[in-house]
PDB file of C-alpha atoms in Angstrom:
ATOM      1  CA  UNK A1233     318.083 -34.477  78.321  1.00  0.00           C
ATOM      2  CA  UNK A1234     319.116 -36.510  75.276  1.00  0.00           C
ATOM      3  CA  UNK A1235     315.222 -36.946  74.124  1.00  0.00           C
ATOM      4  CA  UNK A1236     314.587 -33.223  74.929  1.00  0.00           C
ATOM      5  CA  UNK A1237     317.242 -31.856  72.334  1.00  0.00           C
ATOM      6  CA  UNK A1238     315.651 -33.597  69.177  1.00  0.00           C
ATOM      7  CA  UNK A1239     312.780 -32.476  69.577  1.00  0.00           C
ATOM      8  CA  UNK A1240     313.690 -28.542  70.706  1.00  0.00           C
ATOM      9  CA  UNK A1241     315.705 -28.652  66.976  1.00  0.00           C
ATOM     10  CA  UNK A1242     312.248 -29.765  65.486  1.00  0.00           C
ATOM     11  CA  UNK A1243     310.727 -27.189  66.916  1.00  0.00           C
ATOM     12  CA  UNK A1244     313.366 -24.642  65.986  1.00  0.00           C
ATOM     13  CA  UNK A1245     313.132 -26.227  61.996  1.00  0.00           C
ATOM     14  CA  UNK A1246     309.584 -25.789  62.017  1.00  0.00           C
ATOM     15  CA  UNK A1247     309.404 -22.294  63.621  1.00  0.00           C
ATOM     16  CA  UNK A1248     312.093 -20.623  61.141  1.00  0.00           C
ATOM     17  CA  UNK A1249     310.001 -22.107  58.138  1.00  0.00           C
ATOM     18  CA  UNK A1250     306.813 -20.447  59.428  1.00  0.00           C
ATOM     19  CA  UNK A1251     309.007 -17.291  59.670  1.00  0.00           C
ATOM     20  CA  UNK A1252     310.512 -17.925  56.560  1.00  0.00           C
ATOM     21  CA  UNK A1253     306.829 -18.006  55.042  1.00  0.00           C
ATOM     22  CA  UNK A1254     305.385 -14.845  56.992  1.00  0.00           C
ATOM     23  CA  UNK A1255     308.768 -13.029  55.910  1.00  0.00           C
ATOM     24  CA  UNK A1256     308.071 -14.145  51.737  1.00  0.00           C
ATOM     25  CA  UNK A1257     304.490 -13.236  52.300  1.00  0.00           C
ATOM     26  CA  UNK A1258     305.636  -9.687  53.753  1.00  0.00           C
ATOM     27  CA  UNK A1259     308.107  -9.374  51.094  1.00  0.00           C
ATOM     28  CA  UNK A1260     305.330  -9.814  48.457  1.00  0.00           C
ATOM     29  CA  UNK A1261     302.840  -7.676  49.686  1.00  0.00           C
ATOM     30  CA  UNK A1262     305.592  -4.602  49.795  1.00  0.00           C
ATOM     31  CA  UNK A1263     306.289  -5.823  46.420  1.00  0.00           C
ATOM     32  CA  UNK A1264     302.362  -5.614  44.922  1.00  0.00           C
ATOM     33  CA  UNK A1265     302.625  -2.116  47.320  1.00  0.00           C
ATOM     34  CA  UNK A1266     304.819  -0.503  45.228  1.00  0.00           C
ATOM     35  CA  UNK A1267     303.920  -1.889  42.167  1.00  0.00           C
ATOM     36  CA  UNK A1268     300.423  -0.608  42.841  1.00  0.00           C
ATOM     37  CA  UNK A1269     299.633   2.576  41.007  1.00  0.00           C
ATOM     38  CA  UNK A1270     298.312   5.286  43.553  1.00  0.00           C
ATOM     39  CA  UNK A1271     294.592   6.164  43.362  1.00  0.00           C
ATOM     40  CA  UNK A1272     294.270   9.662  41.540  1.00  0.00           C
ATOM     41  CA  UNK A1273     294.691  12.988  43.648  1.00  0.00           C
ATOM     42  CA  UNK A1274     291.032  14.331  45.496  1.00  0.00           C
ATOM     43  CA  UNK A1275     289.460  17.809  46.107  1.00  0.00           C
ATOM     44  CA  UNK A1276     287.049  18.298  48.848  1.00  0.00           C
ATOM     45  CA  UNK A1277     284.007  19.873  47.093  1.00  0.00           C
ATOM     46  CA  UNK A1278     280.586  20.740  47.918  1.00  0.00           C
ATOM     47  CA  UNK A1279     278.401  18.783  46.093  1.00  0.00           C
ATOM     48  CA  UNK A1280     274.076  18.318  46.025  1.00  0.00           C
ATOM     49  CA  UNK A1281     272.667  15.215  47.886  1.00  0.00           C
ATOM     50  CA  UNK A1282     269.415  15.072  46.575  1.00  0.00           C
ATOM     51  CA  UNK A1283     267.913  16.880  43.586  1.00  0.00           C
ATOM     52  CA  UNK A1284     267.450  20.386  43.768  1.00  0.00           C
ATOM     53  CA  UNK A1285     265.053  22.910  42.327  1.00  0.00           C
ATOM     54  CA  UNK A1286     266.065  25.970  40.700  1.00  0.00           C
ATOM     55  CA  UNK A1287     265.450  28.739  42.878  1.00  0.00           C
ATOM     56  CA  UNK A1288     265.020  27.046  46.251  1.00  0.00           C
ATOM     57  CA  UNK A1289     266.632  27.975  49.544  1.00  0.00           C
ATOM     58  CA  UNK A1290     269.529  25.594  50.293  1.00  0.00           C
ATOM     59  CA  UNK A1291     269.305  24.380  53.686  1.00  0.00           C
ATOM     60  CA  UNK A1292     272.017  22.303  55.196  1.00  0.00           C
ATOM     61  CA  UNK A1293     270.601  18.801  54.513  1.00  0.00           C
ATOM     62  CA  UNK A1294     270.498  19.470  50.993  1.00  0.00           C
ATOM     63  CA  UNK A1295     274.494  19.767  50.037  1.00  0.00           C
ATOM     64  CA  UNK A1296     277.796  17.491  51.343  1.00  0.00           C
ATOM     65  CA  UNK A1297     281.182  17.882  51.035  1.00  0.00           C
ATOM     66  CA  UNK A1298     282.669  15.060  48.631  1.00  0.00           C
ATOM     67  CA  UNK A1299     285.863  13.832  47.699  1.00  0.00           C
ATOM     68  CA  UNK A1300     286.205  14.784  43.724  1.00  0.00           C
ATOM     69  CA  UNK A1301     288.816  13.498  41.445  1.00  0.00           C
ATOM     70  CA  UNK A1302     291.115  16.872  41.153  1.00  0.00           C
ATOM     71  CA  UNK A1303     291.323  16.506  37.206  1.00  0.00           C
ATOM     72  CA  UNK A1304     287.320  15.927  36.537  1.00  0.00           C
ATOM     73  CA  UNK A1305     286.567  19.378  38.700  1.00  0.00           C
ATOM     74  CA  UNK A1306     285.740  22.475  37.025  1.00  0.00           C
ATOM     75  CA  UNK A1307     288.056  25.661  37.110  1.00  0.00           C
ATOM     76  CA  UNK A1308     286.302  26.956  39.961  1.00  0.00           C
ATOM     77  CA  UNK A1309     283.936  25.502  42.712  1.00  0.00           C
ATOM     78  CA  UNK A1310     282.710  25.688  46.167  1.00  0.00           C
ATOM     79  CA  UNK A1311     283.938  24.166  48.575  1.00  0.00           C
ATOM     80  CA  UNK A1312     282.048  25.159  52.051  1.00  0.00           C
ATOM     81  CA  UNK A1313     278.956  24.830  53.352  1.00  0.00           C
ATOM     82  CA  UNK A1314     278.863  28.505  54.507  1.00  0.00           C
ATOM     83  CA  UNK A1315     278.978  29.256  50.808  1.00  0.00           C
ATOM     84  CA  UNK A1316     275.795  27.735  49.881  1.00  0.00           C
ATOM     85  CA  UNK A1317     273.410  27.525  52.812  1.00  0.00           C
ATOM     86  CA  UNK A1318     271.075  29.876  53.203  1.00  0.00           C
ATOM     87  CA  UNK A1319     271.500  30.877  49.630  1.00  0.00           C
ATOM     88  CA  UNK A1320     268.902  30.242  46.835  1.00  0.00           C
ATOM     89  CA  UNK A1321     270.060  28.109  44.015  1.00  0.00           C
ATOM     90  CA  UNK A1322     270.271  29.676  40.215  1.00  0.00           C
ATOM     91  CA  UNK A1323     269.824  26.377  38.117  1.00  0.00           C
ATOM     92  CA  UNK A1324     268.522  22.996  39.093  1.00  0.00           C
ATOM     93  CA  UNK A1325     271.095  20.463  40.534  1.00  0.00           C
ATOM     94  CA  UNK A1326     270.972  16.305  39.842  1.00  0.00           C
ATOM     95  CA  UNK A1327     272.080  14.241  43.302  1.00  0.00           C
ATOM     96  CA  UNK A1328     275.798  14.617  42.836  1.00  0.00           C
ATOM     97  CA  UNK A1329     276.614  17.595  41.363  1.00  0.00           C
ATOM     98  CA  UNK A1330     279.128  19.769  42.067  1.00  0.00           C
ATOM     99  CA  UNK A1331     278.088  23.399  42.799  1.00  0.00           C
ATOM    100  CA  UNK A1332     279.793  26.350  41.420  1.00  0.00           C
ATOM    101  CA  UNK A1333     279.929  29.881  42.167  1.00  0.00           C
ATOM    102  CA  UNK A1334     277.469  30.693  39.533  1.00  0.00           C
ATOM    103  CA  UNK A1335     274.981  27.961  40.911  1.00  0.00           C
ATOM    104  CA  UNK A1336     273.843  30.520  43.750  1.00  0.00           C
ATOM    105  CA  UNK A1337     272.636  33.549  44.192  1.00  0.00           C
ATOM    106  CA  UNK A1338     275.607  36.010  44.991  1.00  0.00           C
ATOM    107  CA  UNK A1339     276.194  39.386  44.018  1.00  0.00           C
ATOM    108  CA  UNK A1340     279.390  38.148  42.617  1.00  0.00           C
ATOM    109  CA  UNK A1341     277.975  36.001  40.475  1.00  0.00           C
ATOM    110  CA  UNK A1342     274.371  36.864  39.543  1.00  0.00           C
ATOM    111  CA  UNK A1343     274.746  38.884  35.923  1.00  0.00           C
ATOM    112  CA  UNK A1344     277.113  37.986  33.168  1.00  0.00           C
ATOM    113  CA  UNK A1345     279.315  40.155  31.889  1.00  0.00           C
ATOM    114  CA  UNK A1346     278.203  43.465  30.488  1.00  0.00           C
ATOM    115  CA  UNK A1347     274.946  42.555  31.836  1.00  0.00           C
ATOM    116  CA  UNK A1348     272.790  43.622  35.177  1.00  0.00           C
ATOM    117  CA  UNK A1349     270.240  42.490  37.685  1.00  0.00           C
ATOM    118  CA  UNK A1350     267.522  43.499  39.650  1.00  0.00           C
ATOM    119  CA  UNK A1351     264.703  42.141  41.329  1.00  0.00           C
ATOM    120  CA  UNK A1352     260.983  42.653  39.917  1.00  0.00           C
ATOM    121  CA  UNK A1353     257.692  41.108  41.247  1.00  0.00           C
ATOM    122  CA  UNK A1354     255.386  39.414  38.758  1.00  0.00           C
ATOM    123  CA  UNK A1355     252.080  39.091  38.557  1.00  0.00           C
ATOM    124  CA  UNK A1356     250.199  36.145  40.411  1.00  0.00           C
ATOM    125  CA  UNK A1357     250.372  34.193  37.427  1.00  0.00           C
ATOM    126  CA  UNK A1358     253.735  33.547  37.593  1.00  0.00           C
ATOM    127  CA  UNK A1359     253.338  31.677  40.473  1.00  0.00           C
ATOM    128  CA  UNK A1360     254.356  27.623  39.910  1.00  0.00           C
ATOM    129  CA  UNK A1361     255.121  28.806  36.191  1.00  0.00           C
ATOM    130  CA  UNK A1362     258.335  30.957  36.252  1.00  0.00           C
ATOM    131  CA  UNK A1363     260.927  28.944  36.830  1.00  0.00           C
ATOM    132  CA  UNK A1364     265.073  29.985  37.019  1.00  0.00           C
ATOM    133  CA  UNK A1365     266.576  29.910  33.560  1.00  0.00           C
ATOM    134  CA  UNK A1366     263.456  31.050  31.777  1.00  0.00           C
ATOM    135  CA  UNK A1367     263.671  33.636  29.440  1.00  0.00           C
ATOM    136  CA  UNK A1368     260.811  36.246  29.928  1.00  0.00           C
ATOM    137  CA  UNK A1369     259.338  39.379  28.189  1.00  0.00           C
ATOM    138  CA  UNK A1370     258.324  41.635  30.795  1.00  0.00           C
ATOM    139  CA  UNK A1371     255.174  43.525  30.445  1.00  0.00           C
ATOM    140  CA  UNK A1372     254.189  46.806  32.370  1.00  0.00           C
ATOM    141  CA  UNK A1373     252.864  49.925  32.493  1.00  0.00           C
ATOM    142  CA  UNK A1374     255.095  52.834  30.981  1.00  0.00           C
ATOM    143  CA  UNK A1375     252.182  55.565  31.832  1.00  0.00           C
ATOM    144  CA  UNK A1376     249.068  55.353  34.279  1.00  0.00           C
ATOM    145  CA  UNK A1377     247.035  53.489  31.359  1.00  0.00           C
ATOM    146  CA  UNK A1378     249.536  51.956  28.490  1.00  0.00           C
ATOM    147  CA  UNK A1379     250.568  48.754  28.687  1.00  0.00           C
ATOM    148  CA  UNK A1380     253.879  48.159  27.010  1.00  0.00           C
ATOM    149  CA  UNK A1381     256.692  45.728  26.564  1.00  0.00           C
ATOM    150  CA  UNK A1382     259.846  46.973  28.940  1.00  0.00           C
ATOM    151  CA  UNK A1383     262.065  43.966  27.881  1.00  0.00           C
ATOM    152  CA  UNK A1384     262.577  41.211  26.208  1.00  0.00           C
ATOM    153  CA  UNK A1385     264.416  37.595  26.381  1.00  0.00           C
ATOM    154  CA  UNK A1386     265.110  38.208  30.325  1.00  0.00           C
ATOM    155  CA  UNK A1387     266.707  35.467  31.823  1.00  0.00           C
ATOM    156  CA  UNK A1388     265.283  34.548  35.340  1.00  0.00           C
ATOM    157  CA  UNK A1389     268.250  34.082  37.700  1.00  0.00           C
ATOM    158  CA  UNK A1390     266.395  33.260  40.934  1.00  0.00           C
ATOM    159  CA  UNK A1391     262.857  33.048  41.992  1.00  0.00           C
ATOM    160  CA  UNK A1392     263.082  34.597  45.465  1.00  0.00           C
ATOM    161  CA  UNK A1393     259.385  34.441  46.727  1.00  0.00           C
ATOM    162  CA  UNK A1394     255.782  32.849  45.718  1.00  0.00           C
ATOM    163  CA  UNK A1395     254.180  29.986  46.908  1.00  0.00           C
ATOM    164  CA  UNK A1396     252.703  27.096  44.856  1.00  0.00           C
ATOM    165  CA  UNK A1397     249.532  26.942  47.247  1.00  0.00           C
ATOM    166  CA  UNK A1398     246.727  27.767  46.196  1.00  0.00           C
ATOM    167  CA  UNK A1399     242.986  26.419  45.796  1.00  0.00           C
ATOM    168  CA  UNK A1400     239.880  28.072  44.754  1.00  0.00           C
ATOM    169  CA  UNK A1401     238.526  29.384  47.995  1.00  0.00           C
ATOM    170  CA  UNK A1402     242.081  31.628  48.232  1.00  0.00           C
ATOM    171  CA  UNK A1403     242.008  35.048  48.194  1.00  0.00           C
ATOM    172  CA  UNK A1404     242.889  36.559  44.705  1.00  0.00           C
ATOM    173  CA  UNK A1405     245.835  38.488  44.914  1.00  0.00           C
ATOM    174  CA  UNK A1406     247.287  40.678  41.794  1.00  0.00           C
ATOM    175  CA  UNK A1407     251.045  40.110  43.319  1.00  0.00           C
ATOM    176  CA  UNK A1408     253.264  36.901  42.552  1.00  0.00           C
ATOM    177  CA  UNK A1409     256.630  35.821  42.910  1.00  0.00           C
ATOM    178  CA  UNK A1410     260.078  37.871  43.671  1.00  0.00           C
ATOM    179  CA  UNK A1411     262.723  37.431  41.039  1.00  0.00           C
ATOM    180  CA  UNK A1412     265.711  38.129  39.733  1.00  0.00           C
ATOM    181  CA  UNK A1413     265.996  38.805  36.140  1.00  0.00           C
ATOM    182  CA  UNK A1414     269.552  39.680  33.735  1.00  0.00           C
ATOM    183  CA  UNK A1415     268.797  42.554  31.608  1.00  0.00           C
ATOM    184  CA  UNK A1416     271.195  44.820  29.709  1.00  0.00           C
ATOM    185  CA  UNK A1417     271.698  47.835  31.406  1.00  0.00           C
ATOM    186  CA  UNK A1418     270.037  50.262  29.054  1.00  0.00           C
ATOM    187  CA  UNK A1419     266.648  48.799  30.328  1.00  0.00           C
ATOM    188  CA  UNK A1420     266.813  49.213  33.863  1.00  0.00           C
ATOM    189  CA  UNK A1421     264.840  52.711  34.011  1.00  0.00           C
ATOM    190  CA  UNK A1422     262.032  51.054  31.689  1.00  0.00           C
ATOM    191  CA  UNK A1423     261.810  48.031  34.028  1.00  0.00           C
ATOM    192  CA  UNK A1424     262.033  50.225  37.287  1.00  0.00           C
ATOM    193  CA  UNK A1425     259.783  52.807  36.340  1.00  0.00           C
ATOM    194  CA  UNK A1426     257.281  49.949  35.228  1.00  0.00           C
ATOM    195  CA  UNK A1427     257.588  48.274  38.159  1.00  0.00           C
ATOM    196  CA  UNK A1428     257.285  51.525  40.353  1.00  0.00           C
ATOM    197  CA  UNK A1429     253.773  51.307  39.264  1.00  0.00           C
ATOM    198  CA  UNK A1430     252.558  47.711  40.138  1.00  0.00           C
ATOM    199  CA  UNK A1431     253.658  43.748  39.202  1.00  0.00           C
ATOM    200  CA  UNK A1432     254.801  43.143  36.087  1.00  0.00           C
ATOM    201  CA  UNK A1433     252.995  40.913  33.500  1.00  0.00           C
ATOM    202  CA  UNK A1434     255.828  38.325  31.079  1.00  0.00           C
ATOM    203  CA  UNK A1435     255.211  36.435  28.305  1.00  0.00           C
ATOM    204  CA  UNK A1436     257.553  33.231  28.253  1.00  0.00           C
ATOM    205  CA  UNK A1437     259.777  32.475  25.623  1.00  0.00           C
TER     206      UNK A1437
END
């Protein structure tokens, strides 16, 4: 019993200095805790995981949601995939970038102010060659046999249809891509009666 009481003190020494330790070592970590500075504040934001083509259909695989730094985020953003799926795109996107309202095709945010849009098909040319953000003149027919210019410096919002296919055994059509132009309002009639009558030809700018 005598031998047996030595050595439970030992023990007892050598257990409160390894709690000792553990308890300085918790102590310090608290410490470096609080000292820490928090990481800055995050926004869940939609953002582009690959490139992406001006005027192409996103599709699901194409956009994430991301964790943004609150203070390096624009004014206004999306935030859902509902809001950009299915939707073509207005500008071209790097991997990584954020998309806004105005980077898809909405009626909300198509035309800028004091400005309008409408949809006109182009002439087969245009096919591979108009791209969104160009700014067009847009040639057409103002009687059955004049050709004349119906406006000028439109910017193309969205390319809606056309396909870059083509080889020399395809059939020639006179019809080319969908799109979306911006044009002040005074020039819609010119542009709709013009294109009431056929494609439209552009000159780019």
């Amino acid at each position: 019993m005598r031998s047996f009481r030595p050595r439970l003190r030992r023990l007892a020494r050598r257990y409160r200095r390894v709690a000792a330790a553990l308890m300085a070592g918790v102590a310090v970590w608290a410490a470096l805790s609080v000292l820490r500075p928090a990481g800055p504040p995050t926004t869940a934001v939609l953002v582009a995981e690959r490139a992406l083509v001006g005027g192409q259909t996103i599709a699901a695989g194409d956009i994430a949601v991301r964790q943004i730094p609150t203070d390096a985020l624009p004014a206004e953003y999306l935030d859902e995939p509902d809001q950009a799926v299915g939707r073509p795109l207005t500008v071209s996107l790097p991997p990584g970038a954020v998309l806004l309202p105005t980077s898809v095709v909405t009626k909300a945010a198509l035309a800028a102010p004091g400005l309008a849009v409408l949809p006109v098909t182009l002439t087969a040319t245009a096919v591979g060659l108009v791209e969104v953000g160009d700014r067009i003149d847009l040639l057409g027919s103002d009687s059955d046999t004049d050709t004349a210019l119906v406006a000028s410096a439109a910017r193309v919002v969205a390319v809606l249809t056309g396909s870059k296919d083509s080889s020399p055994l395809s059939p020639v059509s006179t019809s080319g891509p969908v799109v979306l132009v911006e044009v002040r309002p005074a020039a819609l009639p010119a542009i709709a009666a013009a294109a009431s009558r056929g494609p439209l030809g552009f000159g780019l700018r």
